[in-house]
Coordinates of C-alpha atoms in Angstrom, one line a residue:
X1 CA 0.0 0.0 0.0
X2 CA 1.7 3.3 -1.2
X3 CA 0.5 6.5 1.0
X4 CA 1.4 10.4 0.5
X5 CA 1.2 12.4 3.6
X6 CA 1.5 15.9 2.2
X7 CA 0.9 17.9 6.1
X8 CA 0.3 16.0 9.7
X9 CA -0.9 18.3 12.5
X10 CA -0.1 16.1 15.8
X11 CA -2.5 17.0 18.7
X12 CA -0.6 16.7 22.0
X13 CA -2.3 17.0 25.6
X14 CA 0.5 19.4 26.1
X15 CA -0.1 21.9 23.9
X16 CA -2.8 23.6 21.8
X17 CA -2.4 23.2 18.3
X18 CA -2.5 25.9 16.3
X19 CA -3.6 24.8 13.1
X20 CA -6.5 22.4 12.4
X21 CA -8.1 21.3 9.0
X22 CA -11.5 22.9 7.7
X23 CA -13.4 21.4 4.6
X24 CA -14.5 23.1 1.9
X25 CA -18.0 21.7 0.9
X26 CA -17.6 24.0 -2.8
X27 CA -14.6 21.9 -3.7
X28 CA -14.5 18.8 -1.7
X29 CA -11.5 19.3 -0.7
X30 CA -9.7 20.4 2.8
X31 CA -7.8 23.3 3.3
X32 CA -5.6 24.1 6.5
X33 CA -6.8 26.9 8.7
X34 CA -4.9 28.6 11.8
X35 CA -6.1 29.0 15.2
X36 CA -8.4 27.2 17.7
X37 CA -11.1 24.7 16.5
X38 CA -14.9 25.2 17.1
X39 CA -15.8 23.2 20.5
X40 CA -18.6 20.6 21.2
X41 CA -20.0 19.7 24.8
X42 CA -20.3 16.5 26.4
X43 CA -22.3 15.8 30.0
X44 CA -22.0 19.9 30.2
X45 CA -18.3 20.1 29.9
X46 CA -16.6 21.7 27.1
X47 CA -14.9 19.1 24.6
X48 CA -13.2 19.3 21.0
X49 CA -13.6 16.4 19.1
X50 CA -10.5 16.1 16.4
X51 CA -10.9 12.6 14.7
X52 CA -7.7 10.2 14.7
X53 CA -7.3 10.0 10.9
X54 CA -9.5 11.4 7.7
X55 CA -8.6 9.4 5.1
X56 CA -9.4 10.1 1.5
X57 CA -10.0 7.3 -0.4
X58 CA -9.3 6.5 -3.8
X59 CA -13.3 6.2 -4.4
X60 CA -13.7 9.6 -3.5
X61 CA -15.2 8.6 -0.3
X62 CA -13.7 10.5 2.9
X63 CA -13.3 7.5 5.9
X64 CA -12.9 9.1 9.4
X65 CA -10.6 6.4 11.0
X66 CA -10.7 6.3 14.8
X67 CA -8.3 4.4 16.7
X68 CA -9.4 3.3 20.6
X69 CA -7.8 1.0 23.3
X70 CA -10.5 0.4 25.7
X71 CA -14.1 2.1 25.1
X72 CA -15.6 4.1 27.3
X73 CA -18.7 6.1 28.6
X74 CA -17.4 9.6 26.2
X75 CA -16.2 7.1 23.7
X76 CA -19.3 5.2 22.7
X77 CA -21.2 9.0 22.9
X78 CA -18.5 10.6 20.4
X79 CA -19.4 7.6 18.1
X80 CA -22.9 7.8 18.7
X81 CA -22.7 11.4 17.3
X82 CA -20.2 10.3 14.9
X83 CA -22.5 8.0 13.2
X84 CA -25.7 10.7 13.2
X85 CA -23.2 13.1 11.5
X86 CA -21.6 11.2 9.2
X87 CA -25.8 10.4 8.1
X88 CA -27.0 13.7 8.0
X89 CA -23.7 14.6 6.2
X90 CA -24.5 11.9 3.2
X91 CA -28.0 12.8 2.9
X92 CA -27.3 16.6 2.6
X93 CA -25.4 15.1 -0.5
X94 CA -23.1 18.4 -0.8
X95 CA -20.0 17.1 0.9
X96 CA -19.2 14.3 -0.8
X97 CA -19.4 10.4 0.5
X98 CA -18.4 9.5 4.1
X99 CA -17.8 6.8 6.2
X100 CA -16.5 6.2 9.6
X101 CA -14.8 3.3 11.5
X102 CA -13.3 2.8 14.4
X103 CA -10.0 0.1 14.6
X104 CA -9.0 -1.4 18.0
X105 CA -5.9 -3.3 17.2
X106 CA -3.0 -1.1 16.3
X107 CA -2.1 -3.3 13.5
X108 CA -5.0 -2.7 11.5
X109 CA -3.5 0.7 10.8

């Protein structure tokens, strides 16, 4: 399997990264933005969700790839609200195709 990675922004619990990727639904494509991404809430407490991977895939499709050890309580709702996005997302119909998954064996990646 031959892969390009043409930019990696590494999130560390350390530090605030200052860049993050933004898609553009008018060309399907993603463009990197600076600053501080939008934030979500979970149980009341302010969270950002950054998936793992986005993978573009030689269909076209865009597969969000999250990696987990062992599932918990905040994992199972993030994938809840994954799934409903990654839905709503594919019937809106103007961002392109998406999937999600979800590997628990580093090896799979």
């Amino acid at each position: 399997m031959k892969s390009t990675i043409d930019q990696l922004i590494i999130n560390s619990p350390y530090k605030e990264p200052e860049q993050y990727w933004s898609y553009d639904r008018e060309t399907h494509s993603f463009t990197l933005k600076s600053g501080r991404r939008p934030a979500g809430l979970f149980k009341g407490v302010v969270r950002k969700y950054r998936p793992d991977f986005i993978i573009r895939l030689k269909t076209g499709c865009h597969l969000i790839l999250e990696t987990k050890g062992q599932e918990t309580g905040r994992d199972r709702t993030k994938l809840e609200f994954l799934d409903e996005w990654v839905t709503a997302v594919n019937c809106h119909g103007g961002f392109g195709k998406w999937q999600w998954a979800v590997s628990r064996n580093p090896a799979d990646v």
